[in-house]
CSV table of C-alpha atoms in Angstrom, one decimal:
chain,number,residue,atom,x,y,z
M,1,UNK,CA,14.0,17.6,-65.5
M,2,UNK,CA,14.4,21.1,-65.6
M,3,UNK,CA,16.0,21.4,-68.5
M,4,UNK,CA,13.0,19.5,-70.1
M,5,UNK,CA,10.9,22.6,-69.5
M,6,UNK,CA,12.4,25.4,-68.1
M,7,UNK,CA,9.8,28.1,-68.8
M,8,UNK,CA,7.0,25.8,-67.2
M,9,UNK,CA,9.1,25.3,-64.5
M,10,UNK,CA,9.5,29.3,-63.6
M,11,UNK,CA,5.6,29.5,-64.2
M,12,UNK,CA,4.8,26.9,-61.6
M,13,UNK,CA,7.3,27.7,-59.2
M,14,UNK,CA,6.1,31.5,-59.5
M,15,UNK,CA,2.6,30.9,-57.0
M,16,UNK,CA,0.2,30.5,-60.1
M,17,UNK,CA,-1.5,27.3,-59.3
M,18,UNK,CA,0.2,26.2,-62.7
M,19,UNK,CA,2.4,23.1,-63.0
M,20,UNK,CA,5.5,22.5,-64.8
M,21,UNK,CA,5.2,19.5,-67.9
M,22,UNK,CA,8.7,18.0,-67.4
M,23,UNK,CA,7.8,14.7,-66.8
M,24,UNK,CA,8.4,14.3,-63.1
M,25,UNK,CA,5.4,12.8,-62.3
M,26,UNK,CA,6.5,10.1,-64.3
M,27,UNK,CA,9.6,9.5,-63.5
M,28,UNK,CA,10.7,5.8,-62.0
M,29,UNK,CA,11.7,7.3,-58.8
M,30,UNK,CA,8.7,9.1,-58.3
M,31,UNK,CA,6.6,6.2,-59.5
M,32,UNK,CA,8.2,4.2,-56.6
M,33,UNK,CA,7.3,6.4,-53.9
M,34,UNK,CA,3.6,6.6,-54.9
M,35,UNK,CA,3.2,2.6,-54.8
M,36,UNK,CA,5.2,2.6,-51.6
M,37,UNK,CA,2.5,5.3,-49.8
M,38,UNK,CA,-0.5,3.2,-51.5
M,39,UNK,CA,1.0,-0.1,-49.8
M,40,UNK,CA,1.8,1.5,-46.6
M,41,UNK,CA,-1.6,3.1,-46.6
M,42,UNK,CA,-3.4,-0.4,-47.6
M,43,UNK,CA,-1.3,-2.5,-45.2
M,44,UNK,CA,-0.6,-0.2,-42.1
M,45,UNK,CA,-3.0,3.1,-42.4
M,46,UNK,CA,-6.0,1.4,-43.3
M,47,UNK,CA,-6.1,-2.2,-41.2
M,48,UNK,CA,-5.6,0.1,-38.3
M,49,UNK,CA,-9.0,1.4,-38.7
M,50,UNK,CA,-10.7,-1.6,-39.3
M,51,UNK,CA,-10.8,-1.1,-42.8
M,52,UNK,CA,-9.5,-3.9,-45.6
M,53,UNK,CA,-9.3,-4.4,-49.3
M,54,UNK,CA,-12.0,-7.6,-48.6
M,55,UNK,CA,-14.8,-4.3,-47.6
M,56,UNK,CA,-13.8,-2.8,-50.8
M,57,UNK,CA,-11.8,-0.5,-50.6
M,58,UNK,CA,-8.3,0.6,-51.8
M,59,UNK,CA,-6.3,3.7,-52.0
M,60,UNK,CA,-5.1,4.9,-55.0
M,61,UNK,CA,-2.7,8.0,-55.4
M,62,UNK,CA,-3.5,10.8,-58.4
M,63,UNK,CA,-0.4,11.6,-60.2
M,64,UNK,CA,-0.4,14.5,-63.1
């Protein structure tokens, strides 16, 4: 991935708030941790609180 934007990748790993387009966020790895944190979250985090996908609501991960 780094080769995919090396520059970007010294600008965001330099501090400045600025991240790297290399495609990580993206990648079918990455993609299968986010949906197992949402399913974890809707079927362990949530429930626990009382809280279900039948009161409407449903977490949904942000990526890039």
């Amino acid at each position: 991935m780094r080769r995919k934007d090396p520059k970007g990748r010294q600008i965001s790993n330099a501090y400045t708030g600025w991240q790297s387009n290399d495609g990580c966020d993206s990648h079918p790895t990455f993609m299968k941790l986010v949906n197992r944190i949402e399913n974890t979250f809707s079927e362990e985090v949530l429930p626990f609180h009382g809280i279900t996908e039948k009161s409407g609501h449903r977490m949904k991960v942000k990526v890039g």
